[in-house]
Tab-separated table of C-alpha atoms in Angstrom:
chain	number	residue	atom	x	y	z
A	18	UNK	CA	25.106	-104.794	-23.377
A	19	UNK	CA	28.112	-104.948	-21.143
A	20	UNK	CA	27.704	-102.922	-17.971
A	21	UNK	CA	30.203	-100.288	-16.934
A	22	UNK	CA	31.454	-99.820	-13.388
A	23	UNK	CA	30.648	-96.458	-11.833
A	24	UNK	CA	33.621	-95.027	-9.984
A	25	UNK	CA	31.377	-93.870	-7.143
A	26	UNK	CA	29.589	-97.128	-6.430
A	27	UNK	CA	32.349	-98.696	-4.358
A	28	UNK	CA	31.529	-99.769	-0.805
A	29	UNK	CA	34.947	-101.082	0.099
A	30	UNK	CA	38.704	-100.701	-0.020
A	31	UNK	CA	40.877	-101.445	-3.093
A	32	UNK	CA	41.472	-105.014	-1.963
A	33	UNK	CA	37.841	-105.867	-2.528
A	34	UNK	CA	36.309	-106.962	-5.814
A	35	UNK	CA	34.500	-104.456	-7.976
A	36	UNK	CA	30.871	-104.630	-8.972
A	37	UNK	CA	28.830	-103.523	-11.928
A	38	UNK	CA	26.028	-101.212	-12.966
A	39	UNK	CA	24.476	-100.210	-16.278
A	40	UNK	CA	25.390	-96.526	-16.373
A	41	UNK	CA	26.021	-93.923	-19.056
A	42	UNK	CA	28.854	-92.284	-17.140
A	43	UNK	CA	32.290	-93.147	-18.493
A	44	UNK	CA	34.556	-92.205	-15.622
A	45	UNK	CA	37.351	-94.804	-15.306
A	46	UNK	CA	36.813	-97.756	-13.021
A	47	UNK	CA	38.515	-97.835	-9.625
A	48	UNK	CA	38.809	-101.600	-9.681
A	49	UNK	CA	42.390	-102.806	-9.129
A	50	UNK	CA	44.193	-104.130	-12.225
A	51	UNK	CA	44.009	-107.724	-11.051
A	52	UNK	CA	40.279	-107.636	-10.329
A	53	UNK	CA	37.946	-109.263	-12.826
A	54	UNK	CA	35.397	-106.949	-14.421
A	55	UNK	CA	32.050	-108.671	-14.126
A	56	UNK	CA	29.405	-107.932	-16.721
A	57	UNK	CA	25.709	-107.596	-16.225
A	58	UNK	CA	23.159	-108.561	-18.843
A	59	UNK	CA	19.466	-109.040	-18.513
A	60	UNK	CA	16.885	-110.341	-20.935
A	61	UNK	CA	14.185	-108.224	-19.308
A	62	UNK	CA	13.614	-104.599	-20.360
A	63	UNK	CA	13.928	-103.365	-16.759
A	64	UNK	CA	17.173	-104.726	-15.317
A	65	UNK	CA	17.535	-104.823	-11.554
A	66	UNK	CA	20.684	-103.471	-9.909
A	67	UNK	CA	22.742	-105.780	-7.718
A	68	UNK	CA	25.924	-104.863	-5.880
A	69	UNK	CA	28.408	-107.709	-5.593
A	70	UNK	CA	31.235	-107.924	-3.088
A	71	UNK	CA	32.021	-106.119	0.155
A	72	UNK	CA	33.057	-106.983	3.661
A	73	UNK	CA	32.140	-103.928	5.723
A	74	UNK	CA	29.323	-103.837	8.245
A	75	UNK	CA	26.056	-103.421	6.356
A	76	UNK	CA	27.330	-105.388	3.358
A	77	UNK	CA	26.261	-108.934	4.085
A	78	UNK	CA	27.941	-112.257	3.464
A	79	UNK	CA	25.804	-112.980	0.431
A	80	UNK	CA	27.575	-110.108	-1.316
A	81	UNK	CA	24.272	-108.316	-1.955
A	82	UNK	CA	23.648	-104.974	-0.290
A	83	UNK	CA	20.552	-104.871	1.898
A	84	UNK	CA	18.858	-101.488	1.571
A	85	UNK	CA	17.736	-99.684	4.694
A	86	UNK	CA	20.100	-101.488	7.077
A	87	UNK	CA	22.609	-99.030	8.525
A	88	UNK	CA	25.853	-99.846	10.277
A	89	UNK	CA	25.676	-100.315	14.022
A	90	UNK	CA	29.129	-98.737	14.284
A	91	UNK	CA	31.471	-97.073	11.850
A	92	UNK	CA	35.180	-97.795	11.554
A	93	UNK	CA	36.623	-94.390	10.683
A	94	UNK	CA	39.903	-95.862	9.447
A	95	UNK	CA	38.034	-98.121	7.033
A	96	UNK	CA	35.865	-95.219	5.916
A	97	UNK	CA	38.905	-93.051	5.167
A	98	UNK	CA	40.468	-95.968	3.273
A	99	UNK	CA	37.336	-96.228	1.166
A	100	UNK	CA	37.305	-92.468	0.635
A	101	UNK	CA	40.855	-92.690	-0.652
A	102	UNK	CA	39.756	-95.379	-3.099
A	103	UNK	CA	36.690	-93.434	-4.248
A	104	UNK	CA	38.760	-90.328	-5.037
A	105	UNK	CA	41.328	-92.087	-7.226
A	106	UNK	CA	39.384	-91.805	-10.477
A	107	UNK	CA	38.154	-88.265	-9.902
A	108	UNK	CA	39.484	-84.897	-10.984
A	109	UNK	CA	42.107	-83.646	-8.548
A	110	UNK	CA	40.776	-80.959	-6.214
A	111	UNK	CA	43.094	-77.953	-6.090
A	112	UNK	CA	42.306	-74.374	-5.063
A	113	UNK	CA	44.843	-71.614	-4.475
A	114	UNK	CA	43.590	-68.083	-5.254
A	115	UNK	CA	46.304	-65.542	-6.015
A	116	UNK	CA	45.839	-63.531	-2.814
A	117	UNK	CA	46.716	-66.507	-0.584
A	118	UNK	CA	50.422	-66.586	-1.514
A	119	UNK	CA	50.800	-62.922	-0.572
A	120	UNK	CA	48.776	-63.422	2.612
A	121	UNK	CA	50.854	-66.390	3.708
A	122	UNK	CA	54.080	-64.416	3.406
A	123	UNK	CA	52.638	-61.470	5.367
A	124	UNK	CA	51.121	-63.744	7.990
A	125	UNK	CA	54.426	-65.454	8.716
A	126	UNK	CA	55.938	-62.036	9.439
A	127	UNK	CA	53.032	-61.043	11.693
A	128	UNK	CA	53.198	-64.312	13.629
A	129	UNK	CA	56.539	-63.166	15.035
A	130	UNK	CA	54.654	-60.401	16.882
A	131	UNK	CA	51.997	-62.686	18.355
A	132	UNK	CA	51.684	-63.637	22.000
A	133	UNK	CA	49.012	-66.226	21.246
A	134	UNK	CA	47.879	-67.821	17.986
A	135	UNK	CA	44.264	-68.916	17.642
A	136	UNK	CA	43.768	-71.541	14.949
A	137	UNK	CA	40.148	-71.920	13.879
A	138	UNK	CA	39.059	-75.263	12.415
A	139	UNK	CA	35.757	-76.671	11.212
A	140	UNK	CA	34.398	-78.909	14.011
A	141	UNK	CA	33.036	-81.338	11.401
A	142	UNK	CA	36.528	-81.933	9.955
A	143	UNK	CA	39.159	-80.682	12.441
A	144	UNK	CA	42.052	-82.610	10.907
A	145	UNK	CA	41.266	-81.679	7.314
A	146	UNK	CA	41.051	-77.962	8.216
A	147	UNK	CA	44.318	-77.838	10.137
A	148	UNK	CA	47.144	-76.434	8.010
A	149	UNK	CA	49.961	-79.035	7.781
A	150	UNK	CA	52.636	-76.354	8.257
A	151	UNK	CA	51.006	-74.539	11.163
A	152	UNK	CA	53.134	-76.276	13.792
A	153	UNK	CA	56.390	-75.237	12.147
A	154	UNK	CA	55.159	-71.653	11.736
A	155	UNK	CA	54.178	-71.310	15.393
A	156	UNK	CA	57.249	-72.847	16.971
A	157	UNK	CA	56.957	-72.435	20.758
A	158	UNK	CA	54.230	-69.789	20.656
A	159	UNK	CA	51.143	-70.456	22.702
A	160	UNK	CA	48.253	-71.826	20.711
A	161	UNK	CA	44.515	-72.126	21.159
A	162	UNK	CA	42.518	-74.419	18.898
A	163	UNK	CA	38.969	-73.275	18.182
A	164	UNK	CA	36.567	-75.848	16.782
A	165	UNK	CA	33.930	-73.643	15.220
A	166	UNK	CA	30.424	-74.753	14.190
A	167	UNK	CA	30.068	-76.853	17.317
A	168	UNK	CA	26.305	-76.787	16.711
A	169	UNK	CA	26.861	-78.894	13.575
A	170	UNK	CA	28.207	-81.950	15.390
A	171	UNK	CA	26.874	-84.228	18.101
A	172	UNK	CA	27.758	-84.206	21.777
A	173	UNK	CA	29.611	-87.499	21.282
A	174	UNK	CA	31.723	-85.901	18.551
A	175	UNK	CA	32.562	-82.922	20.781
A	176	UNK	CA	33.523	-85.161	23.681
A	177	UNK	CA	35.743	-87.312	21.463
A	178	UNK	CA	37.650	-84.307	20.100
A	179	UNK	CA	37.914	-82.615	23.503
A	180	UNK	CA	39.488	-85.764	24.963
A	181	UNK	CA	41.820	-86.205	21.992
A	182	UNK	CA	43.265	-82.685	22.087
A	183	UNK	CA	43.366	-82.578	25.874
A	184	UNK	CA	45.686	-85.602	25.882
A	185	UNK	CA	47.994	-83.667	23.551
A	186	UNK	CA	48.018	-80.658	25.867
A	187	UNK	CA	46.221	-78.427	23.345
A	188	UNK	CA	43.772	-75.840	24.671
A	189	UNK	CA	40.454	-76.274	22.856
A	190	UNK	CA	37.433	-73.983	22.686
A	191	UNK	CA	34.222	-75.049	20.970
A	192	UNK	CA	32.390	-72.157	19.379
A	193	UNK	CA	29.469	-71.100	17.231
A	194	UNK	CA	30.542	-68.006	15.318
A	195	UNK	CA	27.011	-67.188	14.184
A	196	UNK	CA	25.456	-67.178	17.665
A	197	UNK	CA	28.543	-66.178	19.637
A	198	UNK	CA	28.803	-69.246	21.856
A	199	UNK	CA	32.378	-69.763	23.024
A	200	UNK	CA	33.556	-66.272	22.042
A	201	UNK	CA	33.776	-64.867	25.574
A	202	UNK	CA	35.518	-68.002	26.816
A	203	UNK	CA	38.020	-67.607	23.984
A	204	UNK	CA	38.706	-63.989	24.970
A	205	UNK	CA	39.324	-64.916	28.624
A	206	UNK	CA	41.552	-67.873	27.723
A	207	UNK	CA	43.621	-65.750	25.340
A	208	UNK	CA	44.306	-63.142	28.040
A	209	UNK	CA	45.106	-65.838	30.606
A	210	UNK	CA	47.631	-67.609	28.374
A	211	UNK	CA	49.396	-64.332	27.595
A	212	UNK	CA	49.317	-62.942	31.150
A	213	UNK	CA	53.070	-63.391	31.543
A	214	UNK	CA	53.735	-60.940	28.693
A	215	UNK	CA	53.150	-57.870	30.844
A	216	UNK	CA	54.744	-59.500	33.897
A	217	UNK	CA	57.980	-59.677	31.929
A	218	UNK	CA	57.548	-56.133	30.622
A	219	UNK	CA	57.107	-54.741	34.127
A	220	UNK	CA	60.221	-56.598	35.254
A	221	UNK	CA	62.095	-54.755	32.511
A	222	UNK	CA	60.592	-51.422	33.492
A	223	UNK	CA	58.320	-51.263	30.443
A	224	UNK	CA	54.689	-50.205	30.377
A	225	UNK	CA	52.065	-52.926	29.871
A	226	UNK	CA	50.557	-53.346	26.419
A	227	UNK	CA	47.581	-55.142	24.884
A	228	UNK	CA	47.909	-58.880	24.298
A	229	UNK	CA	48.345	-59.664	20.595
A	230	UNK	CA	46.480	-62.657	19.232
A	231	UNK	CA	46.367	-63.799	15.616
A	232	UNK	CA	43.357	-65.691	14.300
A	233	UNK	CA	44.304	-68.046	11.486
A	234	UNK	CA	42.765	-70.950	9.638
A	235	UNK	CA	41.400	-72.321	6.380
A	236	UNK	CA	38.912	-70.341	4.269
A	237	UNK	CA	35.287	-70.179	5.447
A	238	UNK	CA	35.842	-71.776	8.868
A	239	UNK	CA	34.375	-68.713	10.619
A	240	UNK	CA	37.368	-66.580	11.645
A	241	UNK	CA	35.811	-63.208	10.859
A	242	UNK	CA	32.439	-64.156	12.351
A	243	UNK	CA	34.192	-65.163	15.560
A	244	UNK	CA	35.948	-61.788	15.793
A	245	UNK	CA	32.695	-59.928	15.115
A	246	UNK	CA	31.040	-61.840	17.942
A	247	UNK	CA	33.899	-61.046	20.287
A	248	UNK	CA	33.654	-57.344	19.445
A	249	UNK	CA	29.835	-57.419	19.405
A	250	UNK	CA	29.860	-55.438	16.169
A	251	UNK	CA	30.666	-56.089	12.525
A	252	UNK	CA	34.302	-55.077	12.153
A	253	UNK	CA	35.408	-57.771	9.696
A	254	UNK	CA	33.692	-58.803	6.448
A	255	UNK	CA	32.095	-62.230	6.772
A	256	UNK	CA	29.985	-64.379	4.454
A	257	UNK	CA	29.176	-68.110	4.171
A	258	UNK	CA	31.640	-68.747	1.356
A	259	UNK	CA	35.432	-69.091	1.132
A	260	UNK	CA	37.695	-66.223	0.099
A	261	UNK	CA	35.761	-63.205	1.490
A	262	UNK	CA	38.590	-61.811	3.665
A	263	UNK	CA	41.433	-60.694	1.383
A	264	UNK	CA	43.860	-58.835	3.649
A	265	UNK	CA	45.229	-58.809	7.194
A	266	UNK	CA	43.404	-56.534	9.598
A	267	UNK	CA	44.128	-55.627	13.239
A	268	UNK	CA	41.138	-54.929	15.490
A	269	UNK	CA	41.125	-53.977	19.170
A	270	UNK	CA	39.062	-55.801	21.794
A	271	UNK	CA	38.817	-53.548	24.845
A	272	UNK	CA	42.043	-52.094	26.181
A	273	UNK	CA	43.978	-55.281	26.715
A	274	UNK	CA	43.524	-57.453	23.612
A	275	UNK	CA	44.360	-56.926	19.919
A	276	UNK	CA	43.198	-59.434	17.312
A	277	UNK	CA	44.556	-60.023	13.828
A	278	UNK	CA	41.972	-61.221	11.308
A	279	UNK	CA	43.583	-62.985	8.365
A	280	UNK	CA	42.358	-64.405	5.051
A	281	UNK	CA	42.008	-68.149	4.845
A	282	UNK	CA	45.262	-69.918	4.134
A	283	UNK	CA	45.508	-73.271	2.427
A	284	UNK	CA	48.474	-75.291	1.097
A	285	UNK	CA	49.556	-74.425	-2.434
A	286	UNK	CA	48.996	-78.049	-3.372
A	287	UNK	CA	46.564	-80.329	-1.519
A	288	UNK	CA	48.223	-83.737	-1.608
A	289	UNK	CA	45.564	-85.402	0.567
A	290	UNK	CA	42.555	-85.734	-1.722
A	291	UNK	CA	40.457	-87.346	1.018
A	292	UNK	CA	40.852	-84.118	3.000
A	293	UNK	CA	40.134	-82.094	-0.157
A	294	UNK	CA	36.814	-83.893	-0.703
A	295	UNK	CA	35.833	-83.203	2.910
A	296	UNK	CA	36.707	-79.526	2.421
A	297	UNK	CA	34.436	-79.487	-0.620
A	298	UNK	CA	31.573	-81.198	1.216
A	299	UNK	CA	31.775	-78.693	4.085
A	300	UNK	CA	32.112	-75.686	1.727
A	301	UNK	CA	35.593	-74.818	3.027
A	302	UNK	CA	37.099	-74.554	-0.459
A	303	UNK	CA	36.094	-72.741	-3.641
A	304	UNK	CA	33.304	-74.444	-5.602
A	305	UNK	CA	35.158	-74.066	-8.908
A	306	UNK	CA	37.855	-76.422	-7.656
A	307	UNK	CA	35.699	-79.566	-7.693
A	308	UNK	CA	32.999	-81.410	-9.583
A	309	UNK	CA	29.805	-80.918	-7.560
A	310	UNK	CA	28.222	-84.178	-8.782
A	311	UNK	CA	31.247	-86.261	-7.757
A	312	UNK	CA	31.440	-84.657	-4.317
A	313	UNK	CA	27.705	-85.140	-3.701
A	314	UNK	CA	27.956	-88.804	-4.731
A	315	UNK	CA	30.789	-89.391	-2.261
A	316	UNK	CA	28.811	-87.586	0.461
A	317	UNK	CA	25.869	-89.926	-0.145
A	318	UNK	CA	28.113	-92.964	0.231
A	319	UNK	CA	29.609	-91.557	3.429
A	320	UNK	CA	26.195	-90.809	4.927
A	321	UNK	CA	24.925	-94.309	4.262
A	322	UNK	CA	27.887	-95.617	6.256
A	323	UNK	CA	27.288	-93.390	9.281
A	324	UNK	CA	24.917	-94.850	11.894
A	325	UNK	CA	23.443	-91.426	12.681
A	326	UNK	CA	22.199	-91.116	9.092
A	327	UNK	CA	22.102	-94.278	7.002
A	328	UNK	CA	20.201	-94.950	3.791
A	329	UNK	CA	16.843	-94.471	5.506
A	330	UNK	CA	17.346	-90.753	6.182
A	331	UNK	CA	18.278	-90.117	2.550
A	332	UNK	CA	15.300	-92.099	1.311
A	333	UNK	CA	12.921	-90.215	3.599
A	334	UNK	CA	14.353	-86.842	2.590
A	335	UNK	CA	14.043	-87.319	-1.178
A	336	UNK	CA	11.502	-90.174	-1.367
A	337	UNK	CA	14.013	-92.127	-3.449
A	338	UNK	CA	15.615	-95.525	-2.761
A	339	UNK	CA	19.290	-95.239	-1.823
A	340	UNK	CA	20.197	-98.130	-4.173
A	341	UNK	CA	22.583	-99.975	-1.911
A	342	UNK	CA	24.833	-97.050	-0.977
A	343	UNK	CA	25.638	-96.112	-4.608
A	344	UNK	CA	26.179	-92.362	-4.661
A	345	UNK	CA	26.261	-91.904	-8.453
A	346	UNK	CA	22.910	-93.562	-9.027
A	347	UNK	CA	21.306	-91.753	-6.105
A	348	UNK	CA	22.354	-88.327	-7.411
A	349	UNK	CA	21.047	-89.247	-10.866
A	350	UNK	CA	17.705	-90.332	-9.401
A	351	UNK	CA	17.380	-87.080	-7.434
A	352	UNK	CA	18.103	-85.207	-10.669
A	353	UNK	CA	15.477	-87.119	-12.645
A	354	UNK	CA	12.794	-86.932	-9.961
A	355	UNK	CA	13.264	-83.374	-8.702
A	356	UNK	CA	15.313	-81.346	-11.209
A	357	UNK	CA	14.300	-82.516	-14.705
A	358	UNK	CA	17.543	-84.438	-15.056
A	359	UNK	CA	19.866	-81.592	-14.013
A	360	UNK	CA	22.702	-83.413	-12.238
A	361	UNK	CA	24.407	-80.206	-11.054
A	362	UNK	CA	21.279	-78.872	-9.366
A	363	UNK	CA	20.585	-82.237	-7.717
A	364	UNK	CA	24.141	-82.515	-6.414
A	365	UNK	CA	24.094	-78.935	-5.143
A	366	UNK	CA	20.817	-79.589	-3.297
A	367	UNK	CA	22.264	-82.649	-1.552
A	368	UNK	CA	25.383	-80.726	-0.477
A	369	UNK	CA	23.289	-77.765	0.678
A	370	UNK	CA	21.008	-80.051	2.689
A	371	UNK	CA	24.034	-81.514	4.461
A	372	UNK	CA	25.484	-78.062	5.178
A	373	UNK	CA	22.152	-76.943	6.638
A	374	UNK	CA	21.827	-80.004	8.859
A	375	UNK	CA	18.900	-81.598	7.038
A	376	UNK	CA	20.396	-85.042	7.688
A	377	UNK	CA	21.204	-84.229	11.309
A	378	UNK	CA	24.302	-82.654	12.819
A	379	UNK	CA	27.205	-85.049	12.269
A	380	UNK	CA	30.986	-84.929	11.998
A	381	UNK	CA	32.808	-86.400	9.034
A	382	UNK	CA	35.905	-87.148	11.130
A	383	UNK	CA	36.653	-88.698	14.487
A	384	UNK	CA	39.995	-88.615	16.334
A	385	UNK	CA	42.574	-91.182	15.223
A	386	UNK	CA	43.094	-94.037	17.625
């Protein structure tokens, strides 16, 4: 029987040849039009899987993947190129709840009143959780970038991002909204950056007022939790899922700082599907917007490419062979072995394990070179 290519068993960029598996899934192949479609037949009742092709580290010159051998280093540009290729045959990820359009319009009006704008991003994917229009909205207003969930990435990741943003002249604060780390530093920095506000008011004969700071960012990146930690009490609704905050809310921090909590804002249309998949992996977008099995399969392929994880960690966690970095087959095996064949439950478990740090605390992005 002719084998069919799984769309999530691709270790390389579109310029590389495709390879084959015997699978029941019928998602279209990602192989380029000019690539030959190899077939796989076996006279034995238990065919063995072989992955052909590949040039990246960990995929050896013989063209056969060696299980259990992780990359010494990862080329993040190559990984993003592969992610782009893996997403081409998948359902487009789009999520834009009705309240966001209204919020965006109101937020733009409120930004005119701000002395400082605090943009909160997910430290695991800072670029993917930065709104593409934020720069144009802020203009010349002072900005602080908060990379929340700093506990979910390594020290090397933090250092890399700190250096990257420092070179751009962007003030960065690493925080942990759940435990409160970084919140006091953020409060002091906000007041310092806006200190000239009341200097100018006094020069005009006006009374001083509280510094106004708006906290903005994508859904579920920890904006409300950060405010609650600053205030040391629960003033804003917060939960570990996107879309909890639905309206703008001003809260006062002491006598000299006012904070605006805002619902998560996201572009009406996400054109970058690589970023969309990362949002799904990190639970920064509504679950109904994506296929859980596809996202889990891509996560598996990413993890096998990262030196801090590799195929070995996945195999040890689930006691299942990682099958040469093939995400589709791995998710199916987890389903068969642990969830009576339920693909959705298996995929959700893998994503949940990543979100809870069961594979270690790792970033899915590094600064561009």
